[in-house]
GROMACS .gro file of C-alpha atoms in nm:
model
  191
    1UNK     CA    1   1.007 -17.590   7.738
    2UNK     CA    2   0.647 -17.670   7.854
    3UNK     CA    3   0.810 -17.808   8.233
    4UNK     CA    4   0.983 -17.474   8.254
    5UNK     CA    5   0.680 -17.278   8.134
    6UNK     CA    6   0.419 -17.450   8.396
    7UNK     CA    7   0.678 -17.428   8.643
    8UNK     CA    8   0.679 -17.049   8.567
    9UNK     CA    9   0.389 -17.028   8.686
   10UNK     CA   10   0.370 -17.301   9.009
   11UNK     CA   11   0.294 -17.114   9.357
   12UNK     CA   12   0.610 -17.291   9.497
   13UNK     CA   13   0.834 -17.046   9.518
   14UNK     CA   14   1.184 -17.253   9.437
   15UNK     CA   15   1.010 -17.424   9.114
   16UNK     CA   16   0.903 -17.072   8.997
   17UNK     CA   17   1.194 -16.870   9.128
   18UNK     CA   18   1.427 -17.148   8.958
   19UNK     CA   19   1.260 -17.130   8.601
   20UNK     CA   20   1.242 -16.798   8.621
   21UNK     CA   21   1.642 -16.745   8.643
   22UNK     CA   22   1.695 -17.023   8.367
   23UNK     CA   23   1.449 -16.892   8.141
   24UNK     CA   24   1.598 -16.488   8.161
   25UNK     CA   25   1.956 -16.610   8.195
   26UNK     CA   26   1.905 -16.814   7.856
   27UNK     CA   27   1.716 -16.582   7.702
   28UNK     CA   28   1.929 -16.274   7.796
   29UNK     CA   29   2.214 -16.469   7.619
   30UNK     CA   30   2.344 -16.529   7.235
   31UNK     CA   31   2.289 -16.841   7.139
   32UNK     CA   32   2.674 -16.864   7.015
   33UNK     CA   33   2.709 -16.779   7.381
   34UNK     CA   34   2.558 -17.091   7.518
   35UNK     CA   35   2.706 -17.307   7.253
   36UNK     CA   36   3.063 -17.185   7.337
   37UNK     CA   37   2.981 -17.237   7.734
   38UNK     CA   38   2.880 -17.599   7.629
   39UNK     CA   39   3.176 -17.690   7.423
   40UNK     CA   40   3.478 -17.506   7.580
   41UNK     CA   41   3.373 -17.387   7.958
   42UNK     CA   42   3.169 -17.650   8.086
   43UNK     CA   43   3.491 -17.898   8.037
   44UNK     CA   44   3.696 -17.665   8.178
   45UNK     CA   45   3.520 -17.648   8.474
   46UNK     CA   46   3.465 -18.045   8.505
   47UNK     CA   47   3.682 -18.251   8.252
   48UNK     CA   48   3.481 -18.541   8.304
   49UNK     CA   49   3.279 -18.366   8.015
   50UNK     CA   50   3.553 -18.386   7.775
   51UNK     CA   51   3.452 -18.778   7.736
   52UNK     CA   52   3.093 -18.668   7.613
   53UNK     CA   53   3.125 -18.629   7.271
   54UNK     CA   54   3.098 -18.262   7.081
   55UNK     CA   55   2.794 -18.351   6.873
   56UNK     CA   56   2.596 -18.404   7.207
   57UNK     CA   57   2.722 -18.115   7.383
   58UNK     CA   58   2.620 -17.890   7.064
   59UNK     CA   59   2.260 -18.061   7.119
   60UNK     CA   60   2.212 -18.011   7.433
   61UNK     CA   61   2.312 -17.593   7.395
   62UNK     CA   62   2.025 -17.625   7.145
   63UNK     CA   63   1.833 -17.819   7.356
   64UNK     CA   64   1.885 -17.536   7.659
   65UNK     CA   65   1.820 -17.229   7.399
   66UNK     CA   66   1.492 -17.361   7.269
   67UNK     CA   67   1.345 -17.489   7.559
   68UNK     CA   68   1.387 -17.124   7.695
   69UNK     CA   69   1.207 -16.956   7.393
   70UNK     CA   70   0.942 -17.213   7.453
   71UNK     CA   71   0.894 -17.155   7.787
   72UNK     CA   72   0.810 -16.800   7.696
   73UNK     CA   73   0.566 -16.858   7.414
   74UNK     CA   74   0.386 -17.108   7.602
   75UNK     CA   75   0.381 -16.888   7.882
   76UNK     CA   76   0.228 -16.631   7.690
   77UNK     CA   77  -0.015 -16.879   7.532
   78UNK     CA   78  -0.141 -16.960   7.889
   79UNK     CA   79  -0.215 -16.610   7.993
   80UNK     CA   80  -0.402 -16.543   7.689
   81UNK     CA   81  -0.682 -16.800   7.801
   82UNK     CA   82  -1.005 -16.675   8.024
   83UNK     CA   83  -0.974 -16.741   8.375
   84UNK     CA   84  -1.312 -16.866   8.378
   85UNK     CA   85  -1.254 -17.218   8.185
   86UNK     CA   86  -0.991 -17.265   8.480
   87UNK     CA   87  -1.242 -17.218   8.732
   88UNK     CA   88  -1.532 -17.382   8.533
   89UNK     CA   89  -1.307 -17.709   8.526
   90UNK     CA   90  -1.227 -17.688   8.913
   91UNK     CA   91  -1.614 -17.632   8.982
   92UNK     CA   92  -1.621 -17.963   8.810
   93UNK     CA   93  -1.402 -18.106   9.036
   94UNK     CA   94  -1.078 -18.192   8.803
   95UNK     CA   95  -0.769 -18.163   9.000
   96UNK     CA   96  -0.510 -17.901   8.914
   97UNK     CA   97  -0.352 -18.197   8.661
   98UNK     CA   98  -0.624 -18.261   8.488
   99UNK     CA   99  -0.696 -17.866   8.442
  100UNK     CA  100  -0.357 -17.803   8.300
  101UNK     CA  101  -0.306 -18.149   8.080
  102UNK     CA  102  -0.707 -18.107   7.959
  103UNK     CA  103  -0.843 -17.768   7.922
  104UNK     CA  104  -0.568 -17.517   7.905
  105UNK     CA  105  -0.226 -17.634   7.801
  106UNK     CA  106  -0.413 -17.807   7.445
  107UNK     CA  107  -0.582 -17.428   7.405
  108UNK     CA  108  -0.279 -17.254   7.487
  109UNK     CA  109  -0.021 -17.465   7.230
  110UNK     CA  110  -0.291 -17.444   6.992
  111UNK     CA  111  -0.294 -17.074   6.993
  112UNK     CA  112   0.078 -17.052   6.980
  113UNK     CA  113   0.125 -17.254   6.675
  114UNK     CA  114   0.268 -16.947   6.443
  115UNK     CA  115   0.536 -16.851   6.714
  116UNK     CA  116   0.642 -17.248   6.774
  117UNK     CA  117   0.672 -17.304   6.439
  118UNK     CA  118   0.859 -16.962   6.369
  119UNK     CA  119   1.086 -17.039   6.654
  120UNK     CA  120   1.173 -17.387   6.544
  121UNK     CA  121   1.243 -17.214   6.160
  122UNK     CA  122   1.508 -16.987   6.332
  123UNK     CA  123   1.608 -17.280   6.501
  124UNK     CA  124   1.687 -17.472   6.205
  125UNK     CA  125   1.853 -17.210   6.050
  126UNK     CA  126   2.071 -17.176   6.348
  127UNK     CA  127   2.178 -17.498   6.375
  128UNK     CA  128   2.409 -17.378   6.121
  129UNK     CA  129   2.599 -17.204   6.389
  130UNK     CA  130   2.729 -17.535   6.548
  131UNK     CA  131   3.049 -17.484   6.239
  132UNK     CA  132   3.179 -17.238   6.510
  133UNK     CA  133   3.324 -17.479   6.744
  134UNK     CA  134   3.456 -17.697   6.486
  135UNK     CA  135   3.159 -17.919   6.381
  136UNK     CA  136   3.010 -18.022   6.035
  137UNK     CA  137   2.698 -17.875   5.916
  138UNK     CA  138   2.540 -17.845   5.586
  139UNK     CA  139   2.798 -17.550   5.530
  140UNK     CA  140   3.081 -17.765   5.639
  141UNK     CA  141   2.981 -18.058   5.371
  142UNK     CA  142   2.996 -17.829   5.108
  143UNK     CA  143   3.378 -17.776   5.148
  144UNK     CA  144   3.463 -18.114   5.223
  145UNK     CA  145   3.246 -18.217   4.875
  146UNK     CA  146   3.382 -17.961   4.701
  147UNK     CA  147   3.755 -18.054   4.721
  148UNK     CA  148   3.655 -18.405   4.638
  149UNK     CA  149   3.818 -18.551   4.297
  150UNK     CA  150   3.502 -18.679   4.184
  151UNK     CA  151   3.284 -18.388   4.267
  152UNK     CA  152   3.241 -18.212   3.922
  153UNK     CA  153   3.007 -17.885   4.032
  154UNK     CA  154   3.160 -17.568   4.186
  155UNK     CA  155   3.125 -17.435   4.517
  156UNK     CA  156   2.885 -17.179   4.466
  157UNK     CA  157   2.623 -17.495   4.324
  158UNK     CA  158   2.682 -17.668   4.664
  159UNK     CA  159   2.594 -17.341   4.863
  160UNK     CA  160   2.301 -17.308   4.594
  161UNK     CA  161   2.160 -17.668   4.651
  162UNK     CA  162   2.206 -17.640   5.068
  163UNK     CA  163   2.054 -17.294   5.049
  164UNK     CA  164   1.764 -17.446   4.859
  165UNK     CA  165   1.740 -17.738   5.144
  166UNK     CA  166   1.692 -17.443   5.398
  167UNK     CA  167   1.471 -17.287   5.215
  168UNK     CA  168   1.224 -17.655   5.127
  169UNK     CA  169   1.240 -17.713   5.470
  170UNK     CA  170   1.177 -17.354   5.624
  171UNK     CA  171   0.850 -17.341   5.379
  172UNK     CA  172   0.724 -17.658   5.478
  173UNK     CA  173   0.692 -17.584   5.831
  174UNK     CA  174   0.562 -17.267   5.733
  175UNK     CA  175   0.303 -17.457   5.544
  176UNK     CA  176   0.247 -17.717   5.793
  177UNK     CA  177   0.196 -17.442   6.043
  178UNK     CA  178  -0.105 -17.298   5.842
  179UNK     CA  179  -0.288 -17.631   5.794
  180UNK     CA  180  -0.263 -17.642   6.140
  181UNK     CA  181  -0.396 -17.300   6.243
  182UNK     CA  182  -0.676 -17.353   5.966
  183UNK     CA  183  -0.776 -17.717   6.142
  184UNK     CA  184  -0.780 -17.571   6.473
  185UNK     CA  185  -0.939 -17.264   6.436
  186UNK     CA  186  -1.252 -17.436   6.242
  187UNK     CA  187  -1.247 -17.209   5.951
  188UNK     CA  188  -1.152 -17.262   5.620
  189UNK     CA  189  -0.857 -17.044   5.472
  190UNK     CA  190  -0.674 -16.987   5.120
  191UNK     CA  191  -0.325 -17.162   5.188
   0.00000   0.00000   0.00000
């Protein structure tokens, strides 16, 4: 996501043209969308992808859809810093490298924290999605413990607890998110 977002902006015309397309393309499409082209089109069109197995091919759709929303926020975290640290670092004499990798790609994920970390919540909610195309998710262990002998809950407890596990994990990012904001920023805050 942070390749396709400096390549966004490059002044070579095939690296930005080329991120561009990906990044709108993926963006302008449902995530079930790119899961299904993984899983079902993209063997279709070369069955030597049929050997790769569907768990990987589910991965790399998420892979592809969150390295586009990244792209973006990134992006937008890099135009939101002065011009004038840019230039004060090339009037130093720190190549174009050292400019992005030193001064403004640590400011700009640091600002950006709150929409990463939102993005990678939705993410792991959406992971859930994968069920679609016939894999196992959390949803998809609940039936299969469910119609075990020795399971002695109902089904509605097993939705409970893995409803509960979204919810633990969705809050501590949250949390984690905040602690990082409140380190960065150099004030103290009320988590």
């Amino acid at each position: 996501g942070v390749g396709l977002a400096l390549g966004r902006r490059s002044k070579l015309p095939a690296i930005k043209y080329g991120c561009t397309l990906f990044i709108e393309l993926v963006r302008g499409s449902p995530f079930v969308a790119v899961l299904f082209m993984m899983q079902l089109m993209i063997p279709l069109i070369n069955p030597a992808f049929t050997q790769i197995p569907g768990t990987i091919r589910a991965l790399v759709a998420v892979i592809i859809f969150s390295a586009a929303y990244l792209a973006e926020n990134v992006r937008g975290g890099l135009q939101a810093l002065p011009p004038g640290q840019t230039e004060a670092a090339r009037a130093l004499g720190l190549s174009a490298w050292q400019v992005t990798l030193l001064i403004t790609l640590p400011q700009a994920l640091r600002a950006v924290i709150p929409a990463l970390v939102g993005q990678f919540i939705a993410l792991f909610k959406d992971t859930s999605l994968v069920a679609i195309v016939g894999l196992t998710d959390l949803t998809g262990f609940v039936g299969v413990m469910t119609v075990q002998a020795e399971f002695i809950g109902t089904r509605a407890e097993g939705l409970f607890f893995i409803t509960l596990i979204y919810f633990v994990f969705s809050y501590v990012m949250a949390y984690v998110s905040r602690l990082l904001e409140a380190s960065g920023s150099g004030k103290t805050r009320r988590l």
